[in-house]
Amino acid sequence: MEKTYNPAEIEAPCYARWQAGGYFAPDASLPADAPSYCIMLPPPNVTGRLHMGHAFQDTLMDMLTRVHRMQGDRTLWQPGTDHAGIATQMVVERQLEAEGKTRHDLGREAFTERVWQWKAESGGFITEQMKRLGASCDWSRERFTMDEGLSEAVREVFVRLYEDGLIYRGKRLVNWDPVLHTAVSDLEVISEEETGHLWHLRYPLTDGSGHLIVATTRPETMLGDTAVAVHPEDERYQHLIGKTITLPLVGREIPIIADDYVDPAFGSGCVKITPAHDFNDYAVGQRHNLPKINVLTIDARIRELPEIIGGEEEGALPAHYAGLDRYEARDRIIHDLKELDLLEKIDDHKLMVPRGDRSGAVIEPMLTDQWFVDLTRETQEDGRPGGLAAITRPALDAVRGGDIKFVPENWSNTYYQWLENIQDWCISRQIWWGHRIPAWYDESGKVYVGRNEAEVRAKYDLDGTVVLSQDNDVLDTWFSSALWPFSTLGWPQQTQELSQFYPTSVLVTGFDIIFFWVARMVMMGKYFMRDVPFREVYVHGLIRDAQGQKMSKSKGNVLDPIDLIDGIDLESLVAKRTAGLMQPKMAAKIEKDTRKEFPNGIPAFGTDALRFTFAALATTGRDIRFDLGRIEGYRNFCNKLWNASRFVMMQCEDQDTGLTDAPVTLSDADEWIIGRLQQVEAQVARHFAEYRFDLAAQALYEFTWNEYCDWYLEFTKPALKADDEAAQRGTRRTLVRVLEALLRLLHPIIPFITETIWQRLAPMVLADVSSTDSVMGRPYPLADERKINTQAIESVEWLKNVILGVRRIRAEMDIAPSKSLDVLVTHATVEEIARFERFGALLNSVGRIGRVTPLGEGETVPEAAMALVGELQIHIPLAGLIDKEAELARLEREIAKTEAELTKSRNKLDAPGFADRAPAQVVAQERERAEKFETSLGELRAQRLRIERL
């Protein structure tokens, strides 16, 4: 092994070895009854780049996959990417824009070909990044949501749902992006608080008896008002319910209605109702059978003629607003209302503004013709089950009945809440890149649904003279993603993979897509496969920065996982964080913060250190703070493992490591580490089974660093130097066997370093190892209780405590670690006196403890420092050990320094206004500092007293 651990040199060769050996595919040599284990990779966007959330989630999935593969399960981690309709179309449209073209210049077919060309050249970059992370997906089975097999599945599902009466086309309110000219899902809408205004408008009563005041944040939508609502129990307005007001500027007479939706305490208690431009108003309109009046075009300009649904045709909108952008119209409307003395007042107001995550445009609720999946009807008009009975309720029952288990369990409540308040699912998008809806129209507008045009003509008996045109819309990306667990396994064909791996074992996902993806996969799985898509859903938290802030490009706090692996210099990091900002004015602040936080850039930590950090951070919490200090600590851990392995090989290479039948003698230390290994193996297996990656990482860290490296390696040195061949053989065998098992235990978390070390170590442990073998092809360690020698464990733990007690006294009394110390012991049992004799060599070599003298009851103990190990008292006489005057002088200096720091800290805490004005975290840190100084001062004074007594 190289002297220095260098992750950059070992990672690529390891990955190439695994791929060449076919280790990522399900093991074909397993018996037919071997249990199957399958994880579906949540398909990242084909346009995507690996971010910290991906890296975190992928690490968790890879750990589970590697554990189950090593446990002998037929294991598949199914990879693939999502065609990401809107995101991908935007990437290619920007390319065209740079050439001075639009997609309309190319036409639909040529544009789609251009997107496929982009995908072939640039798509899938994230896949290569996943490989850098060590992802052991079966890449030979990689799928794409637009490949032919998945496209067939999408068409099949659409047609079957349509034929079952569960897909329909209708005009309903959707999130509309006026820049992209398409409906978007809730997940593609980001609502953030912005400063705006609340306009209070006077609406005159038609009978001339006065007016009502309504408040709105979007005055331009008043052109489409169809009612004013008040609360039915609001005494101020009960006498007006049923009367009408005359809508200003338009002249339309609209009713005053009563509805529980109104909050009487907000504003005047009167609410304008615009069913065509507000989701809440739409629901009110449905309850009161109000007409829906659309006053906006698809690019959010005022229409010339309103589009009226559910009411009588009425006149045009005021002509001087026609064609105005919604915000221009807003200014004009406010001006006109002011002129008519119908503007009561304007308040500053903070409100949540919904913006499209791709375009940045403010989203408009818009009435448009869309395709929907029915999720809310109990029964259809012809008596067949509606979507509530056929799709939604079975998905609810799957979790309630225990067929699917959420981990942590509380996330099932989020799942229930969404499904119990579900609306019909808008599945159409007005873009060109995606699965085109398999519906055709004749010249009269009649719709025909089928898998292709030929099937439509045959099914509906349409000859060649009937001109058919296919629907221009494509399906929502989430529609194809909902089929992912079975479409990737070959459905609608009944493949071997489908029978082996469906239902899959676990879905690993963030809580933010429980509704958008998780619930829809359950719906589609239950409907088409008659079974759930996965048995468990492990919901992890979201990675945030060290201060708990969400990582975002606009904040400039994004960390690129590849930069953590390879390192990046400061100037490159600043350039990366300040490039392509939506708000260029933020660049200066982002640069300043970056230079402060990373004055030397980011060093290269390697993949294993990053993966160990992710494992250690995978608690059950909702938010996960990523601190560079943690990854540095796990880089040190990898270094420690590397150096310990080098020590073992130096002791054992070309030596007898017990591969023959020659006799071996095991020491207490050997028995102890073997027993502790069994206990850790059991702990780790339990933690992985319960998705407590953090506890598995903690148990392995502590065993590796503290017990194997720090204690056991030290304990082996006397035995390795002794003349007893059987004892030497036993210690060498234990050294290599425990390390080899430890490498297998650690492999799912840190695969590269464990593979590299294992390749060198395996021939010392295994007689049958070949040049193509890999640690990932070996069994995951299984605890064997028969190997736990509790007496040896108790004895060695006692030994460690004795050594630690003496070390603590050395530190307190500033006694050199190399100085051998004679000790007196009191209250020692017969067993403990025997242990002192048995462990004499270890006490001397590891603890630098010389002669041990047991004192009988009543014997006087000289002035000494004492350590307790249970009832046992260990005394180190201080006379002659230290220079009394020098030590007192040193303690006086330390006391003075600590008193000064304590005074400084107390003054800060007592300063007027500090506790009120400073951030709570800063105040807490200062209090903690003061407490630490107080504790240290007490210890120093007690030590001074002891020295003075000498």
Coordinates of C-alpha atoms in Angstrom, one line a residue, residues 135 182 751 819 865 944:
A135 CA -23.3 4.6 -7.2
T182 CA -48.2 26.1 -20.3
P751 CA -16.6 1.7 -0.8
K819 CA 7.4 8.4 32.2
A865 CA -3.6 11.7 42.8
R944 CA -3.0 23.9 43.1

